[in-house]
Structures are given as C-alpha cells and as structure tokens.
Short mmCIF file of C-alpha atoms in Angstrom, two decimals:
data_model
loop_
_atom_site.label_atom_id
_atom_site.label_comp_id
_atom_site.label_asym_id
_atom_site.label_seq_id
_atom_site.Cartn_x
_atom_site.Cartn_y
_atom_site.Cartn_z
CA UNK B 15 56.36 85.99 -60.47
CA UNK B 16 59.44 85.62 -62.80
CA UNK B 17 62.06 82.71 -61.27
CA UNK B 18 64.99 85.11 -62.10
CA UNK B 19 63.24 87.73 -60.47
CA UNK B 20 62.62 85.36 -57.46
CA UNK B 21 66.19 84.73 -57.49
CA UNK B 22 67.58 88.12 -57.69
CA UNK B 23 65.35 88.87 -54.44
CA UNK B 24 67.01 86.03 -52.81
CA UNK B 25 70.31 86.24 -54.02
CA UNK B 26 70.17 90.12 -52.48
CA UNK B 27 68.63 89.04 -49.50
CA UNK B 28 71.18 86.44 -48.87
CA UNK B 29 74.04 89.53 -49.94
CA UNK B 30 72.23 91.79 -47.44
CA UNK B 31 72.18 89.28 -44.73
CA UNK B 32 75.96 88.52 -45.10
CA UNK B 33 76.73 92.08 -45.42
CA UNK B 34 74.86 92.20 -41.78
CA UNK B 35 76.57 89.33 -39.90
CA UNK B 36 79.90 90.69 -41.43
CA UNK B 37 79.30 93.97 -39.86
CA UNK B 38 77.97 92.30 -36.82
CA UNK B 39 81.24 90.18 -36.68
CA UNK B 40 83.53 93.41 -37.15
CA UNK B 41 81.76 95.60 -34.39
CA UNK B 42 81.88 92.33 -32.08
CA UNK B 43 85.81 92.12 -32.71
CA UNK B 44 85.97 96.31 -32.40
CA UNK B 45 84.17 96.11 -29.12
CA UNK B 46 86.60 93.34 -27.29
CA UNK B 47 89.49 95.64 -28.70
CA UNK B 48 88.48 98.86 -27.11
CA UNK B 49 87.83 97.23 -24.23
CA UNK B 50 91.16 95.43 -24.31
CA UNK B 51 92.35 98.84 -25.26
CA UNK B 52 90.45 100.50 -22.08
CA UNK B 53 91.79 97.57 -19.72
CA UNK B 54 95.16 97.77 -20.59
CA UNK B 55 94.98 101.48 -20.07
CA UNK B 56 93.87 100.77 -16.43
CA UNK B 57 96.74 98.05 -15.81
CA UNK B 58 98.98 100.91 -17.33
CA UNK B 59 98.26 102.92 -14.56
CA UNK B 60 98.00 100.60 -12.33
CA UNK B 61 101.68 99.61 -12.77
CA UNK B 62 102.81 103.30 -12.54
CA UNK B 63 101.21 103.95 -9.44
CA UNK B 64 102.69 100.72 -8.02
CA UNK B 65 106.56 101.82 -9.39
CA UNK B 66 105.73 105.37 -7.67
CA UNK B 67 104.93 103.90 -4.71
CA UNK B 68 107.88 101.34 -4.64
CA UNK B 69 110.18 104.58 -5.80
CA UNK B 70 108.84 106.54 -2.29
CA UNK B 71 109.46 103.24 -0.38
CA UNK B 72 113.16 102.82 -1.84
CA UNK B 73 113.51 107.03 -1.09
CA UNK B 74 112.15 106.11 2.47
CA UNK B 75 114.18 103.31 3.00
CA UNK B 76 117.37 105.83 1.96
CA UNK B 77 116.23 108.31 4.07
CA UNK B 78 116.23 106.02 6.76
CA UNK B 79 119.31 104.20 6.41
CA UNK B 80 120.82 108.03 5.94
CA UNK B 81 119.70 109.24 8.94
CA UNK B 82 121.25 106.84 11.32
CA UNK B 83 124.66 106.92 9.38
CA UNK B 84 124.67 110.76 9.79
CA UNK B 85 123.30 110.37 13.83
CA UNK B 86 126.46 107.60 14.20
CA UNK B 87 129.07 110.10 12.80
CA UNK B 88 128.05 112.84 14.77
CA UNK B 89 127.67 111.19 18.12
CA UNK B 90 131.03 108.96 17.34
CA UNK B 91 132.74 112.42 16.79
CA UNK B 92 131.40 114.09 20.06
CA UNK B 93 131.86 110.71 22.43
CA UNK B 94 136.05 110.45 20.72
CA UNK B 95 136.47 114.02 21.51
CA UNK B 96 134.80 113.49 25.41
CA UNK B 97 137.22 110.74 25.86
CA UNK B 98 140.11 112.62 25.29
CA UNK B 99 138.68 115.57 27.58
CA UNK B 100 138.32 113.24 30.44
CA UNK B 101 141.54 112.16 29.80
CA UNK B 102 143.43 115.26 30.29
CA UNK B 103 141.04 115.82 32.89
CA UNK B 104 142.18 112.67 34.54
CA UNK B 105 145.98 113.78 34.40
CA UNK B 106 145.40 117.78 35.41
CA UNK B 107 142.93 117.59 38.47
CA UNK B 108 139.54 118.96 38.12
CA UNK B 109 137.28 121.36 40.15
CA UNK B 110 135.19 118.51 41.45
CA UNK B 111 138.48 116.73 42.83
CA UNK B 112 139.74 119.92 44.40
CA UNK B 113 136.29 120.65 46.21
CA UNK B 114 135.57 117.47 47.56
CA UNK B 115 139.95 117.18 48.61
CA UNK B 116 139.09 120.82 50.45
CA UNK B 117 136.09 119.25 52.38
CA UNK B 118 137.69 116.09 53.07
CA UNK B 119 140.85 118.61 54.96
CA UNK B 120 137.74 120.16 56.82
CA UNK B 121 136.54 116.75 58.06
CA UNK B 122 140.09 116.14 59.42
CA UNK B 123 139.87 119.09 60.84
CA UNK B 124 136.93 118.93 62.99
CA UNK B 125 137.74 115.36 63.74
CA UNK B 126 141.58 116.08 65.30
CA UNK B 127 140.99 119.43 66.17
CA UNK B 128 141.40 118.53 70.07
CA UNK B 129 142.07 115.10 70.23
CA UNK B 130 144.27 113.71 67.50
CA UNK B 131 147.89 112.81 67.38
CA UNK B 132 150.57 113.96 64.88
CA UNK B 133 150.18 111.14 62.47
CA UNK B 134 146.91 111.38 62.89
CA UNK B 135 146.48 114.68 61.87
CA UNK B 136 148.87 114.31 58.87
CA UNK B 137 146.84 111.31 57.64
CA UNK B 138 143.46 113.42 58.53
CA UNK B 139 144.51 116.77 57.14
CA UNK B 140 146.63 115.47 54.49
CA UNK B 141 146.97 111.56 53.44
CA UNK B 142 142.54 111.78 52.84
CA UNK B 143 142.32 114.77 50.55
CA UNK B 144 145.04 113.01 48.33
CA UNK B 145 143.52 110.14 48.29
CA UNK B 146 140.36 111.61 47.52
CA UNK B 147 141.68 113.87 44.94
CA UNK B 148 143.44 110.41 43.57
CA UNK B 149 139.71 108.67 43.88
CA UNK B 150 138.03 111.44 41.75
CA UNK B 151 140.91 111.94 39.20
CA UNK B 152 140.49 108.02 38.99
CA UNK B 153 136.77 108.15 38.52
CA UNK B 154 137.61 110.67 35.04
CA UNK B 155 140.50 108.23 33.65
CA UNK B 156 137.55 105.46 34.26
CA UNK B 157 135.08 107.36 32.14
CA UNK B 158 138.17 108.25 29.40
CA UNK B 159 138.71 105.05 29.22
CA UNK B 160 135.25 103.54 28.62
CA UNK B 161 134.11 106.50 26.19
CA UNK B 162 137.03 106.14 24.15
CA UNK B 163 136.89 102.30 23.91
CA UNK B 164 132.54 102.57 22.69
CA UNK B 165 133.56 104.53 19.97
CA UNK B 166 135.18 101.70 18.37
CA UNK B 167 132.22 100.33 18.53
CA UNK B 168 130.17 102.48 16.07
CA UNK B 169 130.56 101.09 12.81
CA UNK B 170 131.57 104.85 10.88
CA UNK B 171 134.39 106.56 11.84
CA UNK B 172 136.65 109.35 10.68
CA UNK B 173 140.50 108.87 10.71
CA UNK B 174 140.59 111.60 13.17
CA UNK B 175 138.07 110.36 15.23
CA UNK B 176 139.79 107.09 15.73
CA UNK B 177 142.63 109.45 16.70
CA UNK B 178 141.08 111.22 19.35
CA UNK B 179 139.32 108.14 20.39
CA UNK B 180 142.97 106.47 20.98
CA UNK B 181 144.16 109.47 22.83
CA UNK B 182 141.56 109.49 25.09
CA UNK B 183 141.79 105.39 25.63
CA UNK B 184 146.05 105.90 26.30
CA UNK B 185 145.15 109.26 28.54
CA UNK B 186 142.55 107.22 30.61
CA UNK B 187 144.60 104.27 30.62
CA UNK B 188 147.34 106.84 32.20
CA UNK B 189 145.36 108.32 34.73
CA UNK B 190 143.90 105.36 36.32
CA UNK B 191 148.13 104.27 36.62
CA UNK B 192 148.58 107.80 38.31
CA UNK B 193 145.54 107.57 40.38
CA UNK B 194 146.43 104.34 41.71
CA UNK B 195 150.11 105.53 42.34
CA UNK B 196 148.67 108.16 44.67
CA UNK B 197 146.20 106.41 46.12
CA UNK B 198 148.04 103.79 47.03
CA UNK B 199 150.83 106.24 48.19
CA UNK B 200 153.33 104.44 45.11
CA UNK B 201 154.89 107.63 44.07
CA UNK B 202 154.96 109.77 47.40
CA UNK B 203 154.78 108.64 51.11
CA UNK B 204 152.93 110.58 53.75
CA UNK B 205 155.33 112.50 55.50
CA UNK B 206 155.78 110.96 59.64
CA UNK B 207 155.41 113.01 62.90
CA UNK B 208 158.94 112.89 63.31
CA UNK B 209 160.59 113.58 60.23
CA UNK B 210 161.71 117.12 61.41
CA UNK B 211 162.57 116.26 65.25
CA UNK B 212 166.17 115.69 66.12
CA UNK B 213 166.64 112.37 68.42
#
C-alpha cells in the first residue's frame, strides 16, 4: 500500500470524524435550545395564567369593596330619611299614641265609674291619656333621635342625607322637650274639681 495513499485514508477519516463530532456538537446545542425554547413557552403561560388570575382577584376585590359602598349609601339614605319621619311623628301625634291615650280614658273609666272623686276622675279620664300620649310621642322623638345620630356614623354620605339626618336629630331632640313638657304637666296643668264652682 502507497504511504500517500495511507495518508489520504487517514487524513479523510480524521475529516469525516470531525465532520461527525461537529454535527454531534451542533444537534447537542439545537436540542438544549428547543427545549429552552419549549420551557420558556410553558413559563410563558404560566405567567399569563397567574396575571389572569391576579386580574379576577383585583376585579373581585372591586366588586367587593363596591358592593358595600353602594349597600352603605342606600341604607344611610333610607335610615336619614326615617329619622326625620319619626321626628315629625314625634311633634304631630301618631295613631299608636291616640289608640293606646283612648284605652288608657277607658281604664279610667271603669276604674271611677262608681267610686271616684272629681280629681280623681280628671286625673283618670284625662291627666293618663296625656301622659300616655306624651310617653308614646316621647318613645318616636327617642327613635328620631338615635336614627338620625347612626347615620353619622356610616362613613358615605350625601349632602342631603346629612341634611335630613340633622333634621331628624333637631326634630327628635324637639319632641323629647315637648314630651317631657306634657308629661311632666310643664306647659299645661290638669284642670282642678273646683275650677268652675263659685265659693
């Protein structure tokens, strides 16, 4: 065998053999790139799905906080404009006070019918139903009072429902004065037995 012939064959050999590991090397560097390729693909979407998810749990959290704002207008609205009811309830008489004055009369009544003295029959017939009527009337400038005051205690409010929640505060504040005027017979004594009589 010819020496240059030997070294061709090994000179192509060794060509071939490079060729081979160079090919090797650039399919082992392709492979870790598609795979870097593939899991960067996956922490792609992995990232979206975790914004999404923090996006619904920031809409939630809105929806939330929303809801009770909206709740706290409404109710603060509707508990200003009770107060103020109750507190011209307070100052007109009610239904409730006249029933229970006409059933207190009718328990004087029954009670003096036969036995009871003038006064007593005044106080009996007369001085109780005001005083009830006085109690009850008392009872509504209580509640005016107390509902107008809590609304100043939710944290949202409209400039006119801070207005009818101070008219129903001054109204209450009002009718528990005139309550305790008539209960306490301040404004207009209970007329005596002998008022009319000559001596």
């Amino acid at each position: 065998m010819n020496p240059s012939e030997t070294k061709e064959t090994t000179d192509a050999t060794g060509t071939a053999e490079a060729t081979v590991a160079k090919d090797k090397a650039t399919a082992e560097t392709v492979e870790p790139t598609e795979a870097a390729r593939t899991v960067s693909a996956a922490d792609e979407s992995a990232v979206a799905d975790e914004a999404e998810a923090e996006q619904d749990h920031d809409a939630d959290d809105e929806d939330a906080e929303e809801a009770p704002r909206a709740s706290s207008g409404i109710g603060a609205a509707a508990a200003a404009v009770v107060a103020a009811g109750l507190g011209v309830v307070a100052l007109s008489g009610s239904w409730v006070g006249k029933v229970a004055a006409e059933r207190q009369t009718l328990i004087g009544q029954i009670e003096t019918s036969q036995t009871g003295s003038p006064a007593q029959q005044i106080s009996a017939l007369y001085g109780d139903a005001w005083h009830t009527t006085a109690l009850v009337n008392g009872v509504f400038a209580l509640l005016a009072l107390i509902v107008g005051a809590a609304v100043f205690a939710w944290p949202q409010k409209a400039g006119w429902v801070r207005a009818f929640a101070v008219a129903g505060v001054v109204l209450g504040v009002l009718g528990l004065i005139v309550s305790a005027g008539m209960y306490f017979d301040f404004f207009l004594d209970l007329p005596s037995a002998g008022a009319g009589t000559g001596s």
